[in-house]
Coordinates of C-alpha atoms in Angstrom, one line a residue:
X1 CA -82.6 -35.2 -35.1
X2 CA -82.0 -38.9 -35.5
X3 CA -79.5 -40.8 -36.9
X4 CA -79.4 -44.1 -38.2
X5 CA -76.8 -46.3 -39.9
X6 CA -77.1 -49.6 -41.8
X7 CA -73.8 -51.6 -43.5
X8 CA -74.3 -51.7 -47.5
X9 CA -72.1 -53.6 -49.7
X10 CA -68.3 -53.2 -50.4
X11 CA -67.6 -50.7 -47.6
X12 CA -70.1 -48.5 -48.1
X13 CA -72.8 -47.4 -45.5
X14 CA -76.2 -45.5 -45.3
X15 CA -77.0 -42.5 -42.8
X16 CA -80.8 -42.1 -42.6
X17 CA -81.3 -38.9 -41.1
X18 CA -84.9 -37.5 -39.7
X19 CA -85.2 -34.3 -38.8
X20 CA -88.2 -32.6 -36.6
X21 CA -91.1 -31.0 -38.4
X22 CA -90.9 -27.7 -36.5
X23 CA -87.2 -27.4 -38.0
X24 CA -88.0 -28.4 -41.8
X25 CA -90.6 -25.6 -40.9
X26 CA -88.3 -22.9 -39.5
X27 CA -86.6 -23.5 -42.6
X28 CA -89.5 -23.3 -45.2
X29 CA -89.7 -20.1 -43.6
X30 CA -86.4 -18.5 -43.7
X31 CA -86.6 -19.9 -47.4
X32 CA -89.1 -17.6 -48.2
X33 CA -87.8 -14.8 -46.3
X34 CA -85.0 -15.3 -48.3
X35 CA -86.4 -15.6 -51.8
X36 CA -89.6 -13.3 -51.8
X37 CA -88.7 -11.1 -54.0
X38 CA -88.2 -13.0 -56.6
X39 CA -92.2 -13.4 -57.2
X40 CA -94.6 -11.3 -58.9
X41 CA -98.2 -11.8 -57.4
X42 CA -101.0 -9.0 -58.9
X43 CA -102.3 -7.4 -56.2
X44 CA -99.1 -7.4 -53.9
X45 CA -95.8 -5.2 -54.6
X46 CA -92.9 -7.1 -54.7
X47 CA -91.6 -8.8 -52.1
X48 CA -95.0 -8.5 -50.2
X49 CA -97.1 -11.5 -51.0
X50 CA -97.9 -13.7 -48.2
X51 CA -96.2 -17.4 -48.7
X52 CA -99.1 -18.9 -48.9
X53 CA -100.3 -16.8 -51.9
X54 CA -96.6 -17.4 -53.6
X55 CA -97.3 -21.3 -52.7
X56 CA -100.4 -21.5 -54.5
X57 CA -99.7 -19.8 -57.7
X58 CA -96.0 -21.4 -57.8
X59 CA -96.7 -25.1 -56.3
X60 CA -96.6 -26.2 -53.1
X61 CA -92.9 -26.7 -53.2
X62 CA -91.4 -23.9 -54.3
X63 CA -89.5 -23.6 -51.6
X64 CA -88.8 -27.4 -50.6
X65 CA -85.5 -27.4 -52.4
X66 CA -84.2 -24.6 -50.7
X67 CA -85.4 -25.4 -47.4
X68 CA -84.3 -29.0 -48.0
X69 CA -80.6 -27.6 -48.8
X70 CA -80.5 -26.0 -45.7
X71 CA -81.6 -28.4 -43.1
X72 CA -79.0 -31.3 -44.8
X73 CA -76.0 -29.3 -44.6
X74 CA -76.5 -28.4 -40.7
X75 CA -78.4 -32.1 -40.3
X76 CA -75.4 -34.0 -42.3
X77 CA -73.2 -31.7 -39.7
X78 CA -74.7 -32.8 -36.5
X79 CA -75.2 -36.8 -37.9
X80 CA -71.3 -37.0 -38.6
X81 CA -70.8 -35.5 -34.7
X82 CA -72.7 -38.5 -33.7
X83 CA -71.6 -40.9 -35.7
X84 CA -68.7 -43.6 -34.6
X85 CA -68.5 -46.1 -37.2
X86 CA -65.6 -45.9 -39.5
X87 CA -63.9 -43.2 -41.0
X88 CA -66.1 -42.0 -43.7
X89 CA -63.7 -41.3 -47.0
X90 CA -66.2 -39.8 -49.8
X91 CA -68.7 -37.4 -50.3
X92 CA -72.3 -38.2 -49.5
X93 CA -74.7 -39.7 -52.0
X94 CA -78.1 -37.7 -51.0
X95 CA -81.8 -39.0 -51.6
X96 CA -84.7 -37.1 -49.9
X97 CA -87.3 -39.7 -48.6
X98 CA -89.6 -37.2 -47.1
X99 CA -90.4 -34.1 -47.6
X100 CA -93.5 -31.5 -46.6
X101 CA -94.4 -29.0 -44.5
X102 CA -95.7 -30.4 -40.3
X103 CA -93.9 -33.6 -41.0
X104 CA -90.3 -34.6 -40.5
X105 CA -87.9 -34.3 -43.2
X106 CA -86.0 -37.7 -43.8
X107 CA -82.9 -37.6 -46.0
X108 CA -80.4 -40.6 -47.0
X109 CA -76.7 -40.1 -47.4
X110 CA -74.8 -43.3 -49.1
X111 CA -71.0 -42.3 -48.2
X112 CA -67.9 -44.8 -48.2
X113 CA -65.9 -45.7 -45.2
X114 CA -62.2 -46.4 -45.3
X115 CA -61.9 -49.8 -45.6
X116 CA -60.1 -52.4 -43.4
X117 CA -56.5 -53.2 -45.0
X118 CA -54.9 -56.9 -44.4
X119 CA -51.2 -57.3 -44.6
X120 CA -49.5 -59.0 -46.4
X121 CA -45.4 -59.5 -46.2
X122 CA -44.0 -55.8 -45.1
X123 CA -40.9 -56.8 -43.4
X124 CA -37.8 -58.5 -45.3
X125 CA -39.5 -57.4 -48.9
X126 CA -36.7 -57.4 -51.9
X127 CA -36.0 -53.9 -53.8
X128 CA -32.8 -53.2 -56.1
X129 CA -30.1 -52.4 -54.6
X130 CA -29.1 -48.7 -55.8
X131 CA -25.9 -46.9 -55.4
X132 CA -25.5 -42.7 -55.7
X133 CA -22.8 -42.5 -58.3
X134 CA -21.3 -39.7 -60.0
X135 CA -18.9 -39.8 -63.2
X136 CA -16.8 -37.4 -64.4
X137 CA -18.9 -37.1 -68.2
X138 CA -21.2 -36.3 -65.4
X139 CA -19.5 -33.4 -63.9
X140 CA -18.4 -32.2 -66.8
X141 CA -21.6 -32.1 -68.2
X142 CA -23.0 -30.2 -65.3
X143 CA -19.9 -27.4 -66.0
X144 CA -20.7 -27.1 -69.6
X145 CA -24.0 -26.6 -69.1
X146 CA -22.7 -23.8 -66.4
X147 CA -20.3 -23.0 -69.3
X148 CA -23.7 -22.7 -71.8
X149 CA -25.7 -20.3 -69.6
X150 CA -22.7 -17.6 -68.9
X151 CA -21.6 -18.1 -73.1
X152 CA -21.7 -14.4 -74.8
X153 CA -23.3 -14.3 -78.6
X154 CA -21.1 -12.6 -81.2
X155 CA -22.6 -10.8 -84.2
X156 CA -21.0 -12.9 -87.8
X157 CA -21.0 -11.0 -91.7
X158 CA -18.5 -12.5 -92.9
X159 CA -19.3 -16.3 -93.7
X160 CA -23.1 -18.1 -93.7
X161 CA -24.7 -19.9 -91.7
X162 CA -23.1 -22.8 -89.5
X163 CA -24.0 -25.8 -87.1
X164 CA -24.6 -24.5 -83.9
X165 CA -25.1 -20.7 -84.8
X166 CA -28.0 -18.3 -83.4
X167 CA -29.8 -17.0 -86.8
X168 CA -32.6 -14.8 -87.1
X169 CA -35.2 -15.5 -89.3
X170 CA -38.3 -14.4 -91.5
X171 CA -40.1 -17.3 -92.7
X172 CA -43.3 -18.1 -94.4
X173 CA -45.1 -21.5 -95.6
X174 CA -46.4 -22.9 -97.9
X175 CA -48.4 -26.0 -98.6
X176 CA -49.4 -26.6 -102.7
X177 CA -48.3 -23.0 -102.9
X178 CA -50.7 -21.3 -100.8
X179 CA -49.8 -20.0 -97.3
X180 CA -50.8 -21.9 -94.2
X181 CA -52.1 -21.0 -91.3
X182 CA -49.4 -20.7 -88.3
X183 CA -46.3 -20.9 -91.2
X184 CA -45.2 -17.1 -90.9
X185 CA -42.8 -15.7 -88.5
X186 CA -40.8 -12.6 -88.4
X187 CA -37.2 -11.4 -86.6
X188 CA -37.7 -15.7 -84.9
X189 CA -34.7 -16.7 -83.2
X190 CA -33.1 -20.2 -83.9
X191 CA -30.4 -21.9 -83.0
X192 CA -29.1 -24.2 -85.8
X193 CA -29.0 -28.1 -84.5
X194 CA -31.6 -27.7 -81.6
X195 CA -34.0 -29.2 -83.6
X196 CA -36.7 -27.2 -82.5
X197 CA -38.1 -26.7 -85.9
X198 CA -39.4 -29.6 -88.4
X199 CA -37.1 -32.9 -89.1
X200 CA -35.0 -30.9 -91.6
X201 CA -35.6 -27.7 -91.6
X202 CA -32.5 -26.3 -89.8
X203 CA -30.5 -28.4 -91.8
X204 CA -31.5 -26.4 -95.1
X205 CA -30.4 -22.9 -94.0
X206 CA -26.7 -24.0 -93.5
X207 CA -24.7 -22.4 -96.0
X208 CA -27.2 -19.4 -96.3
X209 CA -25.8 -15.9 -96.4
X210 CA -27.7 -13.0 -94.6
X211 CA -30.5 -11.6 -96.4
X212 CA -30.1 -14.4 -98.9
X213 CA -33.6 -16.0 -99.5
X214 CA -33.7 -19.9 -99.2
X215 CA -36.5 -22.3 -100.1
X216 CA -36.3 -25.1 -97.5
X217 CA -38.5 -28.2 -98.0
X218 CA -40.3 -30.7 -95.6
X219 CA -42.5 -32.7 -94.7
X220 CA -44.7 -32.2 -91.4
X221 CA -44.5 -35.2 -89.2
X222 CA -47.7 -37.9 -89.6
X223 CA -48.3 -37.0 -85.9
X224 CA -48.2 -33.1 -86.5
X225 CA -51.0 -31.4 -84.1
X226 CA -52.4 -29.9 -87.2
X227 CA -54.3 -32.6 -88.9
X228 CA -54.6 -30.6 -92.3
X229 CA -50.5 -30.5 -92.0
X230 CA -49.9 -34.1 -90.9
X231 CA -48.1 -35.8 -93.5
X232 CA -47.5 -33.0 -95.8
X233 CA -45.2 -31.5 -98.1
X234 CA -44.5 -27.6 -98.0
X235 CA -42.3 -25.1 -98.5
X236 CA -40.4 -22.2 -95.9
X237 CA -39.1 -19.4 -98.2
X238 CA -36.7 -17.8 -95.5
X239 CA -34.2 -15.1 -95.0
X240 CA -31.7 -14.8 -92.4
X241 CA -31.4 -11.6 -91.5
X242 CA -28.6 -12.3 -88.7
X243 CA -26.1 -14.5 -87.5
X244 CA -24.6 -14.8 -83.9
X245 CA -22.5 -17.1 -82.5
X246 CA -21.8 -18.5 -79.6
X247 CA -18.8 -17.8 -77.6
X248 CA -18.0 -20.0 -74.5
X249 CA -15.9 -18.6 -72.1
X250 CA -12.6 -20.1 -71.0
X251 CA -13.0 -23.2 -67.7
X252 CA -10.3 -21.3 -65.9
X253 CA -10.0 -19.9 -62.4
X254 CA -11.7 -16.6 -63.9
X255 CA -14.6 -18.6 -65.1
X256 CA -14.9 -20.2 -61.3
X257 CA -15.2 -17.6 -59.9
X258 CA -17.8 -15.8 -61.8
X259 CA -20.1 -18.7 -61.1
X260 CA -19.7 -19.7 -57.9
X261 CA -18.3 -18.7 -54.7
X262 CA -14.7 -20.4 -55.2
X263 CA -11.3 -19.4 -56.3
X264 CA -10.3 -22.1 -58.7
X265 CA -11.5 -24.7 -60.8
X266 CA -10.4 -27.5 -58.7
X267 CA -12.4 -26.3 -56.1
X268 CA -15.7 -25.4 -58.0
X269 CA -15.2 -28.8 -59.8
X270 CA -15.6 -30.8 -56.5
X271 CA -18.3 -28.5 -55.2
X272 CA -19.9 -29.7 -58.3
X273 CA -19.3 -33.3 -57.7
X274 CA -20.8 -32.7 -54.8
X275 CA -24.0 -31.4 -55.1
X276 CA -24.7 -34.0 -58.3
X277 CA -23.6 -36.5 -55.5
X278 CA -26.1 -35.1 -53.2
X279 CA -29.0 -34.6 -55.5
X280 CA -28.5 -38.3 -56.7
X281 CA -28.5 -39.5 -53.0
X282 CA -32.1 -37.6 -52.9
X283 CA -33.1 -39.4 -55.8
X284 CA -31.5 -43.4 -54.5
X285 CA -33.4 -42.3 -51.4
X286 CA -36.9 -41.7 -53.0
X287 CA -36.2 -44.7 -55.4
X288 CA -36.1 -46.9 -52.5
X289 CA -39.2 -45.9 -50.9
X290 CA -41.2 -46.4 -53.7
X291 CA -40.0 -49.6 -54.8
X292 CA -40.7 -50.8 -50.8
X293 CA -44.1 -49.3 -50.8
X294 CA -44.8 -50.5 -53.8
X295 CA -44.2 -54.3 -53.3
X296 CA -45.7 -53.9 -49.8
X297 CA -48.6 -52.3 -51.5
X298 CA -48.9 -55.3 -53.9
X299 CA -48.9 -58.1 -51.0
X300 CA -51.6 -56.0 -49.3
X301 CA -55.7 -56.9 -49.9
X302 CA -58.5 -54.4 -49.3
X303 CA -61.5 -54.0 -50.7
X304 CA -61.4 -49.8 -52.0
X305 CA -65.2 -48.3 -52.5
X306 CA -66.0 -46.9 -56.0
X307 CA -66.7 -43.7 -54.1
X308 CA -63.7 -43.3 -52.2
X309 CA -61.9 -43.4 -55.9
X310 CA -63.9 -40.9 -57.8
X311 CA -63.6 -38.6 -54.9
X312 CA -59.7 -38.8 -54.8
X313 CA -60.1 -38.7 -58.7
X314 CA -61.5 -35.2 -58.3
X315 CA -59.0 -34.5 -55.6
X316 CA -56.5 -35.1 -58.2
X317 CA -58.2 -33.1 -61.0
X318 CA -59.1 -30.1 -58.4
X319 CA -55.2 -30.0 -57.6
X320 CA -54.1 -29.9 -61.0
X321 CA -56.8 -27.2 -62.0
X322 CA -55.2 -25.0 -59.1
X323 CA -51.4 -25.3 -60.7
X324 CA -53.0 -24.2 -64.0
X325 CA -54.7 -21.3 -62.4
X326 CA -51.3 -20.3 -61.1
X327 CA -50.2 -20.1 -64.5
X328 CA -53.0 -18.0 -66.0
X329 CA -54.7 -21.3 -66.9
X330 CA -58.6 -22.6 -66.2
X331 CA -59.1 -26.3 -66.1
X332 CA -62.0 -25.2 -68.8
X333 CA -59.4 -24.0 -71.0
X334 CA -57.0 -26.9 -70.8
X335 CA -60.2 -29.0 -71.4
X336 CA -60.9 -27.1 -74.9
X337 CA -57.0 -27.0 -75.7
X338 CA -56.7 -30.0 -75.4
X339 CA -59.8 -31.5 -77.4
X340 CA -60.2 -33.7 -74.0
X341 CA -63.4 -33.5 -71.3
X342 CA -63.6 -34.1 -67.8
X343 CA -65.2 -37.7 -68.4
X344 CA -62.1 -38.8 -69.9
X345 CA -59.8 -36.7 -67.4
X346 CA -61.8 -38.3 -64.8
X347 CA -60.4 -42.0 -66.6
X348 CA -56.9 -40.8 -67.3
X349 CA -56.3 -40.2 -63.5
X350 CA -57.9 -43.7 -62.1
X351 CA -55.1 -45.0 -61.9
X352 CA -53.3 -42.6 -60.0
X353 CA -56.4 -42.1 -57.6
X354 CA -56.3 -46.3 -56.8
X355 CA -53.0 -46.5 -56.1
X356 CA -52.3 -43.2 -54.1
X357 CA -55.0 -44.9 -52.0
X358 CA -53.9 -48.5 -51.3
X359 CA -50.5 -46.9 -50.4
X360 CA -51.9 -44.7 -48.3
X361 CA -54.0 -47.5 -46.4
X362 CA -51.5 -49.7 -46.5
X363 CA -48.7 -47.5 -44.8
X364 CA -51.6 -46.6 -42.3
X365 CA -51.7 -50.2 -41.3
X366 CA -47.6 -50.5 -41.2
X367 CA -48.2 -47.9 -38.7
X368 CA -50.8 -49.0 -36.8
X369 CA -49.1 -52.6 -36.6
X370 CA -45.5 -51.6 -35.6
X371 CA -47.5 -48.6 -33.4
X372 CA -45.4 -45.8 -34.7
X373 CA -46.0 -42.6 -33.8
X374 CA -44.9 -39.2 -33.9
X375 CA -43.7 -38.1 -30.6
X376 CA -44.4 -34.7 -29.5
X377 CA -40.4 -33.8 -29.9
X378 CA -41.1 -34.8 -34.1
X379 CA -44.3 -32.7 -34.2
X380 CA -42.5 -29.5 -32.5
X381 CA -39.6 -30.1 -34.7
X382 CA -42.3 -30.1 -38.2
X383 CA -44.0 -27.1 -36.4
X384 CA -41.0 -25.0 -36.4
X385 CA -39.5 -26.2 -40.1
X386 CA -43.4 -24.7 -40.8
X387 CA -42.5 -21.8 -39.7
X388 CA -39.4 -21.5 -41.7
X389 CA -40.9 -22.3 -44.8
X390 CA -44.7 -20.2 -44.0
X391 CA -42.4 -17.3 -42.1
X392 CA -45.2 -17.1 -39.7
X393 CA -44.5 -17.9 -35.8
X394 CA -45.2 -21.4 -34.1
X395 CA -48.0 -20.1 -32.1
X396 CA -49.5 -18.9 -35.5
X397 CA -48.7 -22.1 -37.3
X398 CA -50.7 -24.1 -34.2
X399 CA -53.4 -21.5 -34.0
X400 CA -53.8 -22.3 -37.9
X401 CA -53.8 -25.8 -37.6
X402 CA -56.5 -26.5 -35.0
X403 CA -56.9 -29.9 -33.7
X404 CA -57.9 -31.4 -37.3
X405 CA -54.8 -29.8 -38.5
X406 CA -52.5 -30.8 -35.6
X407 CA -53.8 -34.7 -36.0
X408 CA -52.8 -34.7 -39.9
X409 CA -49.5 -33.1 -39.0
X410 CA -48.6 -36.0 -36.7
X411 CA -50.2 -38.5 -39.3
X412 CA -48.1 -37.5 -41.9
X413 CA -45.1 -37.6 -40.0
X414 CA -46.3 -41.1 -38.6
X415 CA -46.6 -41.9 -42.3
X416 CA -43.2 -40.8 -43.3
X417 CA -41.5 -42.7 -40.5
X418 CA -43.7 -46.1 -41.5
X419 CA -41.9 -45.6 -44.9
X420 CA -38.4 -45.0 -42.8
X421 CA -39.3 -48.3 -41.0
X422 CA -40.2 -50.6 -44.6
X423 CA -37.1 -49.3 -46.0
X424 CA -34.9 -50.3 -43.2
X425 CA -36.3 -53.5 -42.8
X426 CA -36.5 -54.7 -46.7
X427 CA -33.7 -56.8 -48.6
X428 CA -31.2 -55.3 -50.9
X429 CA -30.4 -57.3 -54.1
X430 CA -28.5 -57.2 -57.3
X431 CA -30.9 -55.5 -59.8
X432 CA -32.8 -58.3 -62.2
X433 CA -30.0 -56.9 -65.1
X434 CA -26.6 -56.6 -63.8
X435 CA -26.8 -60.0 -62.1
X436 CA -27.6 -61.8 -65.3
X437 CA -24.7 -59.7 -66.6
X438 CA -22.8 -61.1 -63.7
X439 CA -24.4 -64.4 -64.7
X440 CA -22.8 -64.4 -68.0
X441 CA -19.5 -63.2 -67.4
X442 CA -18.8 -65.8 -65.1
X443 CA -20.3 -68.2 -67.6
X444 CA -17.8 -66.6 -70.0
X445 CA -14.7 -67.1 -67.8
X446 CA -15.5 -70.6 -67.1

């Protein structure tokens, strides 16, 4: 096998790959072997025909394609061991320039390589200053949402229907007096004010007693998913059929207690200050970084290869298909559901594909140009918080990785501590907003 490798345009290269005769012939064969039995030739039972009778009744190259697939994959194998240009970021582009049985078979594979990144300021770069803050509305909030989850409901005959209660209901619509499609329910729990039904609707039913029919009229949303309903009037003739209310227990040291691991409400009130206080830390942290890697991103030039973007495009769309097959979900299905195709998937996520990959080349370079690396105390330390998290042992986790896995290990982790490094080095300033606000009080006092 031979190799060569000629510099296109934009960061892209071409491997021309030749391949000896005898081994586009070995192949040919095991094609053959492989496929035999797929032909009917009078005179021969199946599977029995010589290849040169199959060859003459089917074409001379019936089993090119085949043979051809074969040789690539273990030829493409060989030509990237070989190869020591530039990393190469995209699948290949293949074009078979020769093909036939006693010569050699000569293939073309266009791929992109990662492409050289040029700095521009990374040190020193502004970003909002952002402070982790928590109120008390905040706290409180947090405790009556606590308060929500543990609340009891209460079964009410003796008065109708009120703001806030949990009804049941039979409904049915109708639009010019005919029943639509997807307007019936029976025994449908609602809660009154959630506005989970139609602009309206739960409105209506205040005041109704159980078992009392009501008529309660709207009108669908212009934007309803149902274009035949968009814009509409109709009609719900409903009946209640039962009424529950809600019943919040007491914030006392009881209620503590029975929802956390403290005695009173002073202490399960600070506990809670605390982990808003902690979460909100998480989320200054993470602002942060993105707002650094952001601007470094933006004062960074590189020239990103169509190729290498369509292929993280699909990398995107191949991850998101996997977290809808964890829900019972195939990508085909969200496709139809959503009236959408993969063309216009494929446009939705450009975005997303072009910038996940200038940050990526761009914190490669921080690291490269500061020279930070993961030492081999880091990569022990992410080996055993692998463990943790895979419960499987170190020696397993290493044996999984390999040496491709091991090097990505220690590039992330390089990675993460480039972003450590930007955020530690950029400038701190009074958001865009609250300075003007400053701005003009001060105006104001003078």
């Amino acid at each position: 096998m031979s190799l060569k490798v000629e510099n296109l345009e934009k960061n892209m290269i071409k491997l021309t790959i030749e391949v000896e005769a005898a081994e586009f012939d070995k192949a040919l064969n095991a094609a053959y072997q492989k496929n035999k039995n797929r032909y009917s030739i009078p005179g021969f039972r199946k599977g029995k025909a010589p290849r040169k009778m199959i060859e003459s009744m089917y074409g001379k190259g019936v089993f090119y394609e085949d043979a051809a697939n074969e040789v690539m994959e273990d030829a493409y194998g060989k030509a990237m061991e070989e190869y020591e240009g530039r990393e190469i970021v995209s699948r290949p582009e293949v074009d078979v320039i020769q093909i036939g049985e006693g010569e050699n078979f000569i293939f073309t594979a266009e791929v992109a390589v990662k492409p050289e990144v040029t700095l521009g300021q990374y040190k020193g770069v502004e970003i909002d200053r952002l402070e982790a803050e928590v109120t008390e509305a905040e706290v409180e909030a947090e405790i009556e949402k606590e308060r929500e989850t543990n609340s009891r409901e209460i079964d009410v005959d003796d008065r109708p229907v009120q703001d806030g209660d949990v009804v049941t209901l039979d409904f049915e619509g109708f639009k010019d007096g005919i029943p639509f499609e997807g307007g019936k329910g029976e025994d449908y729990p609602l809660t009154i004010g959630s506005g989970s039904f139609i602009p309206g609707f739960e409105e209506q039913l205040i005041g109704a007693r159980i078992d009392q029919e009501v008529e309660v009229k709207v009108t669908f949303p212009e934007d309803y998913q149902a274009e035949d309903l968009a814009g509409a009037d109709a009609v719900f003739k409903c009946t209640v059929k039962q009424i529950k209310v809600k019943e919040l227990p007491d914030l006392d040291d009881e209620f503590a207690s029975e929802v956390s691991e403290f005695d009173t409400m002073e202490e399960y009130r600070a506990d809670v200050r605390k982990q808003l206080l902690e979460k909100k830390e998480t989320e200054v942290k993470r602002a942060k970084e993105n707002a650094v890697v952001d601007a470094v991103t933006a004062n960074a030039e590189m020239d990103i290869p169509a190729a290498m973007v369509e292929y993280q495009q699909r990398q995107i769309i191949e991850d998101f298909s996997q977290r809808l097959q964890s829900q019972g979900l195939t990508l085909e299905q969200y496709l139809q559901f959503t009236n959408s195709t993969m063309s216009t998937m494929m446009d939705q996520v450009k975005p997303q594909a072009e910038q996940r990959i200038r940050q990526s080349l761009v914190l490669e370079a921080v690291a490269a140009a500061e020279q930070i690396e993961a030492s081999e105390e880091e990569y022990k330390e992410e080996l055993e918080r692998m463990s943790k998290e895979y419960n499987m042992g170190v020696e397993a986790i290493e044996t999984a990785l390999g040496e491709a896995g091991e090097k990505q290990v220690k590039d992330d982790l390089a990675i993460n501590k480039a972003v450590q490094f930007l955020v530690e080095n950029a400038v701190e300033v009074e958001p865009k907003e609250e300075a003007a606000n400053a701005e003009a009080e001060a105006a104001a006092e003078e």
